[in-house]
C-alpha atoms as an extended CHARMM CRD file, in Angstrom:
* protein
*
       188  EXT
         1         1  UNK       CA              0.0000000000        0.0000000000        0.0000000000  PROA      1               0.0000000000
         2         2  UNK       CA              2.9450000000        2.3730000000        0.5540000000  PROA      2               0.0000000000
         3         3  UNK       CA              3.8020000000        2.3360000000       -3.0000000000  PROA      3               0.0000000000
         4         4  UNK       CA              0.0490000000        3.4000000000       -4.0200000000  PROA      4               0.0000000000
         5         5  UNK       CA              0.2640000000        6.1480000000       -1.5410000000  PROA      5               0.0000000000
         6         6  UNK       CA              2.7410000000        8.4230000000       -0.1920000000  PROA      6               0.0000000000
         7         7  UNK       CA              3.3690000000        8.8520000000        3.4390000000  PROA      7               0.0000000000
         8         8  UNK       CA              1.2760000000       11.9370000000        3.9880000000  PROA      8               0.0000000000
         9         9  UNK       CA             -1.9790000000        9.5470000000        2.4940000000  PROA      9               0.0000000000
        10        10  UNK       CA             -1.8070000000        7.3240000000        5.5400000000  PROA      10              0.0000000000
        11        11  UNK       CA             -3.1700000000        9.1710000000        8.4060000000  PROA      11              0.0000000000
        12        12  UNK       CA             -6.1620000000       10.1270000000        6.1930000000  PROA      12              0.0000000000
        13        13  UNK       CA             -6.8670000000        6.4930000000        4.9450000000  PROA      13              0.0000000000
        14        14  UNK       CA             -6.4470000000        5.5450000000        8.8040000000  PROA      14              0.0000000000
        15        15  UNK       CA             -8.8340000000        8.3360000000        9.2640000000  PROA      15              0.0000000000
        16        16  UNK       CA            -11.6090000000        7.0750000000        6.6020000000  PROA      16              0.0000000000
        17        17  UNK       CA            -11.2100000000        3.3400000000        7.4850000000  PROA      17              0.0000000000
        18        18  UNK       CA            -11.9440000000        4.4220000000       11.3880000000  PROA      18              0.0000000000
        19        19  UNK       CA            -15.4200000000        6.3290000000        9.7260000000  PROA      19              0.0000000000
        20        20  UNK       CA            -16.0710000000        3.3830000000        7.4610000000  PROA      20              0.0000000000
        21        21  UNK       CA            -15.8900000000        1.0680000000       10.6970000000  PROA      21              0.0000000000
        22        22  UNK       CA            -18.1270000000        3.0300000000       12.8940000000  PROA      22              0.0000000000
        23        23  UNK       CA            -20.8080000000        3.2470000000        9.9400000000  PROA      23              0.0000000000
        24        24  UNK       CA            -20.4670000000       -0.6280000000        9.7860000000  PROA      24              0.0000000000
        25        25  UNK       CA            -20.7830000000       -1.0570000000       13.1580000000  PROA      25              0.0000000000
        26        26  UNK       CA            -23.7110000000        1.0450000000       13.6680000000  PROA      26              0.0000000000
        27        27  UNK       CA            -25.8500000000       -1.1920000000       10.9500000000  PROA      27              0.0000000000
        28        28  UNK       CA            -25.4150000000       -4.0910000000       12.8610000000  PROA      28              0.0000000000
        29        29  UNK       CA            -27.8250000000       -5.2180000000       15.1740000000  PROA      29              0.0000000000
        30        30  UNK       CA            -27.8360000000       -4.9260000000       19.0870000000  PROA      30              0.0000000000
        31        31  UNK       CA            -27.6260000000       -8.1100000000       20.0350000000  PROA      31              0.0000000000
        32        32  UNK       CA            -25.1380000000       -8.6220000000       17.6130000000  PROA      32              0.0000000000
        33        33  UNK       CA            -22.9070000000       -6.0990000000       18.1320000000  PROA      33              0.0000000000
        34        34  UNK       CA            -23.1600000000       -6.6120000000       21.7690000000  PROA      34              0.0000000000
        35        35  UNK       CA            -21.9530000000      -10.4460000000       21.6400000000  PROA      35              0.0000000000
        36        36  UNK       CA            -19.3160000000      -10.0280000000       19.1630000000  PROA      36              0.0000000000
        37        37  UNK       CA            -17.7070000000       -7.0170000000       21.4010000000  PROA      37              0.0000000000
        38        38  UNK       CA            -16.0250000000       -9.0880000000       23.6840000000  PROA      38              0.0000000000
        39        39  UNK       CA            -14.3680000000      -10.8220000000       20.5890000000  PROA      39              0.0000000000
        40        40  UNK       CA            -12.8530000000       -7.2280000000       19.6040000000  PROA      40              0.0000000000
        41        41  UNK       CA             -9.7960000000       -5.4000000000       19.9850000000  PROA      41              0.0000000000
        42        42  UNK       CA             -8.3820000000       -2.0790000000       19.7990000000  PROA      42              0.0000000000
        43        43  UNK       CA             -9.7350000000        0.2590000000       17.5150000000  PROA      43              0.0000000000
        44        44  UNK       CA            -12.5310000000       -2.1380000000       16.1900000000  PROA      44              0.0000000000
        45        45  UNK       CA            -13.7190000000       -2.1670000000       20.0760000000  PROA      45              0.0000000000
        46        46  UNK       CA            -13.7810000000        1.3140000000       20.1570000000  PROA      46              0.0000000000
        47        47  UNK       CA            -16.0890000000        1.5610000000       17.2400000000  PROA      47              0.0000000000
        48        48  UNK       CA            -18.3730000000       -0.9990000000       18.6640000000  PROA      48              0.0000000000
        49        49  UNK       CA            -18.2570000000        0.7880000000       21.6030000000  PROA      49              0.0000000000
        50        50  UNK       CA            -19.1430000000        3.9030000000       20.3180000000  PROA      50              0.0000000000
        51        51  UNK       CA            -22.4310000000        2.0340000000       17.9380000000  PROA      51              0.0000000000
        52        52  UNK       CA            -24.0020000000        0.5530000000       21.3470000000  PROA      52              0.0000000000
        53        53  UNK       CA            -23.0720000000        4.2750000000       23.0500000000  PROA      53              0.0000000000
        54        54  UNK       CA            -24.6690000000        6.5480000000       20.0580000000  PROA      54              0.0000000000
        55        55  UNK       CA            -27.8020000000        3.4630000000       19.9290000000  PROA      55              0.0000000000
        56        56  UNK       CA            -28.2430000000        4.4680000000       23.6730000000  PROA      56              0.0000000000
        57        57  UNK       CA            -28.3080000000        7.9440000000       23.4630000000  PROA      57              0.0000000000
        58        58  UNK       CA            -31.4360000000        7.0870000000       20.9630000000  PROA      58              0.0000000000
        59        59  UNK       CA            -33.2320000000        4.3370000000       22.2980000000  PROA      59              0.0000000000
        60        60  UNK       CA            -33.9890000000        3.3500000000       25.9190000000  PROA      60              0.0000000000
        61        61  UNK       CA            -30.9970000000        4.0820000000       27.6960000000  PROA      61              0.0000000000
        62        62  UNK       CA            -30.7920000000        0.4400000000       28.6110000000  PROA      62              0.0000000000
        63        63  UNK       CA            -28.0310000000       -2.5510000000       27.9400000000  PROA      63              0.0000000000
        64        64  UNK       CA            -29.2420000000       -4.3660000000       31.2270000000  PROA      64              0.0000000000
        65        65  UNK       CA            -28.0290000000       -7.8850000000       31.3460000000  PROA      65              0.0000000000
        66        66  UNK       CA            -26.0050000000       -7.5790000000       28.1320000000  PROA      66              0.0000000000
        67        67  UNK       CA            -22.7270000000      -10.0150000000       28.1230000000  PROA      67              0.0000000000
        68        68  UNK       CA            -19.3320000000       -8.2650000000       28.2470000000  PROA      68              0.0000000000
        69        69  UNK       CA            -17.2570000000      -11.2150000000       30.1380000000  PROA      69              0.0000000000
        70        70  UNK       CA            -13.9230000000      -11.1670000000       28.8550000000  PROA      70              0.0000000000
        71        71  UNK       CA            -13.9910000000       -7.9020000000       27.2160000000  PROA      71              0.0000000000
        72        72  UNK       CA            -10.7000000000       -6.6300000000       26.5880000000  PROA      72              0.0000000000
        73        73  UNK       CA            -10.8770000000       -2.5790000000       26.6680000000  PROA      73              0.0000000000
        74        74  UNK       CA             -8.6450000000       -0.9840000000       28.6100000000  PROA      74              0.0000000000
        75        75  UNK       CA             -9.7930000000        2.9340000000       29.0440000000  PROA      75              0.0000000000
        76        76  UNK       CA            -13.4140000000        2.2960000000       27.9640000000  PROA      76              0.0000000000
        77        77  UNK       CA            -15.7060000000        4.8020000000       28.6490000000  PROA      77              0.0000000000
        78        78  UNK       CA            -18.9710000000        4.1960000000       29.7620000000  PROA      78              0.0000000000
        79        79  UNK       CA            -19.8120000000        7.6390000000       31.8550000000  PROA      79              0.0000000000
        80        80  UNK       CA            -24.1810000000        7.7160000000       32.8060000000  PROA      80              0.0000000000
        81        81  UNK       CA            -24.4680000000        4.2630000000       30.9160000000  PROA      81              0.0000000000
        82        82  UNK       CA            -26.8860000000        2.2620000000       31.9620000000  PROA      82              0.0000000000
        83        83  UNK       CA            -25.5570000000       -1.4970000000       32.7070000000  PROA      83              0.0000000000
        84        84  UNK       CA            -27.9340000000       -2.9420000000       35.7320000000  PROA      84              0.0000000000
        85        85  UNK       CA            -26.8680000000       -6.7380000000       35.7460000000  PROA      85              0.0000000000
        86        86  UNK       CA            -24.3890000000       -6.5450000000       33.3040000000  PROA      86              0.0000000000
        87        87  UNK       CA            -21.5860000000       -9.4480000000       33.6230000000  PROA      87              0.0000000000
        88        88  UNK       CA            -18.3260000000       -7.9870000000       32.9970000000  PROA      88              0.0000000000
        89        89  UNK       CA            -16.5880000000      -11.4220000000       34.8480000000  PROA      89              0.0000000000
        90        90  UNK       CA            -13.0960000000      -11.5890000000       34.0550000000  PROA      90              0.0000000000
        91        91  UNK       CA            -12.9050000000       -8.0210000000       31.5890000000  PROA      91              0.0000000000
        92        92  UNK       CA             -9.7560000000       -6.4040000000       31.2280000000  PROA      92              0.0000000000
        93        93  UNK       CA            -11.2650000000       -2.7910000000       31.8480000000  PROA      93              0.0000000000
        94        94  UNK       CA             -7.9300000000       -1.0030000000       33.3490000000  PROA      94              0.0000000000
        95        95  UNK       CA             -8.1600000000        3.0830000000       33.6050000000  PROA      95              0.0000000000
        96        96  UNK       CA            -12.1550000000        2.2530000000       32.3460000000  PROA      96              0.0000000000
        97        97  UNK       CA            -14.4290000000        5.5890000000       32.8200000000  PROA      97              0.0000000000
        98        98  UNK       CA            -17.9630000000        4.2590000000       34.5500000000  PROA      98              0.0000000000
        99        99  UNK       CA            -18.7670000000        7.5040000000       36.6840000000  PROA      99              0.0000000000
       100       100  UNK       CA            -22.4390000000        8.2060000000       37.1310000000  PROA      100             0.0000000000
       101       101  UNK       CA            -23.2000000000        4.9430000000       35.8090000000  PROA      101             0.0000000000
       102       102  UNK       CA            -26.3390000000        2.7810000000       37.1870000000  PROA      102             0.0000000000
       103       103  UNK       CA            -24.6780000000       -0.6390000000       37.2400000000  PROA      103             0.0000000000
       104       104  UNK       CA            -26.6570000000       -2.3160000000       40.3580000000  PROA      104             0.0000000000
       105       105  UNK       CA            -26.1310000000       -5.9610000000       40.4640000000  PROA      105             0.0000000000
       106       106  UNK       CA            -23.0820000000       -6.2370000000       37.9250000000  PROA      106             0.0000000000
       107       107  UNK       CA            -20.3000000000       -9.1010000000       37.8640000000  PROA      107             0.0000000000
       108       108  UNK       CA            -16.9200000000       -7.9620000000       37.7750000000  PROA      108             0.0000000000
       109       109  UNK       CA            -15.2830000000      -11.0720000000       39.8040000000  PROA      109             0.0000000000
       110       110  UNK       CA            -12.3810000000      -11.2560000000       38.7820000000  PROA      110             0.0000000000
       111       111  UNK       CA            -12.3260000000       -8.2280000000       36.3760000000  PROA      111             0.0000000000
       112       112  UNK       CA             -8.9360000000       -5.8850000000       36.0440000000  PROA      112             0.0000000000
       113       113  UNK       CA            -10.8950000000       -2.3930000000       36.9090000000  PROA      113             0.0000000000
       114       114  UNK       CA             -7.0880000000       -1.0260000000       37.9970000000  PROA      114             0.0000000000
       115       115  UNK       CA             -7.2960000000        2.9170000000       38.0120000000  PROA      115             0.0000000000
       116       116  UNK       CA            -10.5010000000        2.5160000000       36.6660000000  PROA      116             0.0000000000
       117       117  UNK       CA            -13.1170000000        5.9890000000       37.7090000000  PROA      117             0.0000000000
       118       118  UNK       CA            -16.4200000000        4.5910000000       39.2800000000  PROA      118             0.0000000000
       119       119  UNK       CA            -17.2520000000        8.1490000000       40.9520000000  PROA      119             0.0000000000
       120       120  UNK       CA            -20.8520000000        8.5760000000       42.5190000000  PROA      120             0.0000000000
       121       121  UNK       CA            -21.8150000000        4.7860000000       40.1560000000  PROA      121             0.0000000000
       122       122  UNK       CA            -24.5930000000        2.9720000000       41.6750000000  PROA      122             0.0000000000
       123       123  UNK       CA            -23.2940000000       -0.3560000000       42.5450000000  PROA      123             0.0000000000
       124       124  UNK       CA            -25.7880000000       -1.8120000000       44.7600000000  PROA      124             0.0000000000
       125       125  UNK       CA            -25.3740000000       -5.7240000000       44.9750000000  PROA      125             0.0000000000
       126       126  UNK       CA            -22.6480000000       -5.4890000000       42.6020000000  PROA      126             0.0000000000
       127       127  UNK       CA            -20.0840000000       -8.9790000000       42.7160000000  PROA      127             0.0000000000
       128       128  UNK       CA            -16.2170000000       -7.1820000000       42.9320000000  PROA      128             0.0000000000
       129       129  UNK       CA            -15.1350000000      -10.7180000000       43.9140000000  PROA      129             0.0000000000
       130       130  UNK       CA            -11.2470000000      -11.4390000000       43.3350000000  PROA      130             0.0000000000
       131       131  UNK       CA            -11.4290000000       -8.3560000000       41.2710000000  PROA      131             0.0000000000
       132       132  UNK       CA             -8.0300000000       -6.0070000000       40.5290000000  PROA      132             0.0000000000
       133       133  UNK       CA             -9.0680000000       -2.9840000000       42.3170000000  PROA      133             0.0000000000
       134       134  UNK       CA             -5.8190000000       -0.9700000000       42.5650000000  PROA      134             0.0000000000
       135       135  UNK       CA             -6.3620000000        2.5110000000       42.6640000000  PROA      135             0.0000000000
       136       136  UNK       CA             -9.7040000000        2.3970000000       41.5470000000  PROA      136             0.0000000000
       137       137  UNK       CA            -11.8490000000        5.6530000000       42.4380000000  PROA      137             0.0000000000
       138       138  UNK       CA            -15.2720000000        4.7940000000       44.2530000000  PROA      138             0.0000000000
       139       139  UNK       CA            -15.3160000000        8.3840000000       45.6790000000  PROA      139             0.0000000000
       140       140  UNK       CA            -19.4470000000        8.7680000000       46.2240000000  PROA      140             0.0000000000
       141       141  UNK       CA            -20.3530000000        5.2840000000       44.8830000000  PROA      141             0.0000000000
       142       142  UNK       CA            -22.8620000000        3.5080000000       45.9550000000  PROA      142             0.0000000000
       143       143  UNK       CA            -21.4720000000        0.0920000000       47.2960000000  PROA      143             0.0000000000
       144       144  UNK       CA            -24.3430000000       -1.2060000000       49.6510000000  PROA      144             0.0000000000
       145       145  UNK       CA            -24.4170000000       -5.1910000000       49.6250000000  PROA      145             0.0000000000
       146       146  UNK       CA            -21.4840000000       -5.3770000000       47.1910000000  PROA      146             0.0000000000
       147       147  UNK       CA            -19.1030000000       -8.0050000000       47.0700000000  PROA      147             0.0000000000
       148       148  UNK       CA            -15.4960000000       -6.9650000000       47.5970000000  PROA      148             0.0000000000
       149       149  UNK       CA            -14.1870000000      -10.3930000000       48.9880000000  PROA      149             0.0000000000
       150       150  UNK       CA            -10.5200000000      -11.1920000000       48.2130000000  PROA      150             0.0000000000
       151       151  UNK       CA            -10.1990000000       -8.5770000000       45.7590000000  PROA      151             0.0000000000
       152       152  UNK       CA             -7.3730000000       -6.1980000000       45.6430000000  PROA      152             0.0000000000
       153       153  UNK       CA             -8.0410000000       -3.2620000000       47.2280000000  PROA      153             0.0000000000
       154       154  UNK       CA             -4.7260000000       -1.0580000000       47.2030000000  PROA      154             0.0000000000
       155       155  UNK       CA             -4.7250000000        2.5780000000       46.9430000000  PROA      155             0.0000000000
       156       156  UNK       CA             -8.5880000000        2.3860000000       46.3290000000  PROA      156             0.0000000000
       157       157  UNK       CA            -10.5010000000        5.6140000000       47.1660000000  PROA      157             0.0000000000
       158       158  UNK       CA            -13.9960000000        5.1530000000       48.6400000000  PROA      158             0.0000000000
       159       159  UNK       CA            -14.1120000000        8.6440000000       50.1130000000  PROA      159             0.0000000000
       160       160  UNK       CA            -18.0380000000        9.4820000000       50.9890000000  PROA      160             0.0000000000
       161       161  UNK       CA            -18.9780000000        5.5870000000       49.1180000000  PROA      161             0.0000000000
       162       162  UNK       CA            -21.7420000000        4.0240000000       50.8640000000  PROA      162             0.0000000000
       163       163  UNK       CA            -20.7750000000        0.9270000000       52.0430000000  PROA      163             0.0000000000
       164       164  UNK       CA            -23.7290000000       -0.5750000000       54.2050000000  PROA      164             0.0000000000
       165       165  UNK       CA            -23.8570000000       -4.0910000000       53.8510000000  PROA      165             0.0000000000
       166       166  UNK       CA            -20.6460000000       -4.6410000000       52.0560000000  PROA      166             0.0000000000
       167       167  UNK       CA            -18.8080000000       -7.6910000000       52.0840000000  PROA      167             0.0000000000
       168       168  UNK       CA            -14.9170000000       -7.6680000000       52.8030000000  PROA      168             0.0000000000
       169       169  UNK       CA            -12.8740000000      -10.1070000000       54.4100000000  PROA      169             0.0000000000
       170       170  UNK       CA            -11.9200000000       -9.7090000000       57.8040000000  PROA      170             0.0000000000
       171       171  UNK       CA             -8.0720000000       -8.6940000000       56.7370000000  PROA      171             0.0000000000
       172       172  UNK       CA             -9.9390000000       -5.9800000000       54.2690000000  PROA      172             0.0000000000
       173       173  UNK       CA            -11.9790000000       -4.6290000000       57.1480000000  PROA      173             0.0000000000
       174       174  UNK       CA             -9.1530000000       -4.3470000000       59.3780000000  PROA      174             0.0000000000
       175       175  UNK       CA             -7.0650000000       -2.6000000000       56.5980000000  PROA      175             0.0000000000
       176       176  UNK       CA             -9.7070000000        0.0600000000       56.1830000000  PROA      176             0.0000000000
       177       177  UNK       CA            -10.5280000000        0.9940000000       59.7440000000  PROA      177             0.0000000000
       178       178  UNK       CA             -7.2270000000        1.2340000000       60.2660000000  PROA      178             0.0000000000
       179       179  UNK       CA             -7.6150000000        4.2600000000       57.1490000000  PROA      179             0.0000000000
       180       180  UNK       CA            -10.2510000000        5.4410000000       59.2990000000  PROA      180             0.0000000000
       181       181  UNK       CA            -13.0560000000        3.9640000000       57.3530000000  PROA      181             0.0000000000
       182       182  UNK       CA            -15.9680000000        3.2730000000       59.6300000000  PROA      182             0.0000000000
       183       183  UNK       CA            -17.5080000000       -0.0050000000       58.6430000000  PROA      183             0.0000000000
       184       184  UNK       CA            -20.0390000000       -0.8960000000       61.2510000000  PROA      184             0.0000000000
       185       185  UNK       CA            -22.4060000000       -2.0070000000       59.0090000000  PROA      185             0.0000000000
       186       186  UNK       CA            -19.6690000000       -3.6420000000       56.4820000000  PROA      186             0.0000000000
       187       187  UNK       CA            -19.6320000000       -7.3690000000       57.1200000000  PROA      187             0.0000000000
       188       188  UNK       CA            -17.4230000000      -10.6720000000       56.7620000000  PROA      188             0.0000000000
């Protein structure tokens, strides 16, 4: 392709296969473009990403329950979506944007979440199980009844998160009242 093109030609056919992608993408179904997004990397993901964000933003607001186990997207940004009982067991979702986000009852044991932004999300029941929580920001989330067992919890902010009826291990609990977290309603 070089030899068709010269080197200034590239960043604008990178530029129209990126808009050719996103069109495709957004004529596929939502069911369909929801299972195969797992299956996706990279740029492809994004664009997939962005078709179930822009089919949101025009339908019901809604992708409860959809499948995203095993999704590999680090940075993905899901801001105000709404993803009640979404599974997202064993995603690689590092540095992911989920802030405002209603995702009560969502699966992310085992899921890498490191310095991923979950800022006043509503978490509720949510399964954090084994998860990679390393400096992940829960500032104002709503964590009542979530799972947190055994996952890794260092650096992790939950300034002002509501934790009643969390579930930690007893080493976890001890780790954050000793950061001055009060737990009382936090349990084993």
């Amino acid at each position: 392709m070089a030899a068709l093109f010269p080197d200034t030609a590239m960043p604008l056919l990178y530029g129209v296969q990126r808009r050719l992608r996103r069109r495709w993408y957004a004529l596929q179904p939502t069911d369909k473009l929801a299972a195969h997004l797992p299956l996706l990397t990279g740029a492809a993901a994004e664009a997939a990403l962005h078709a179930l964000q822009e089919r949101l933003a025009h339908q019901d607001g809604s992708l409860r329950g959809v499948g995203w186990a095993g999704l590999n997207l680090p940075r993905a940004q899901m801001a105000a979506w709404q993803l009640q009982d979404a599974d997202f067991a064993a995603a690689n979702l590092p540095g992911g944007y989920f802030a405002y986000s209603q995702m009560a009852g969502a699966n992310f044991r085992g899921a890498n979440l490191r310095d991923a932004h979950f800022r006043e999300a509503q978490l509720t029941g949510a399964d954090f199980h084994g998860a990679d929580l390393r400096q992940v920001n829960f500032a104002r989330a709503d964590l009542r009844a979530a799972d947190l067992r055994d996952a890794d919890m260092r650096g992790i902010n939950l300034w002002g998160a509501k934790l009643d009826g969390a579930h930690f291990c007893a080493d976890q609990l001890n780790t954050l009242r000793q950061m001055g977290m009060h737990l009382s309603a936090a349990s084993e």
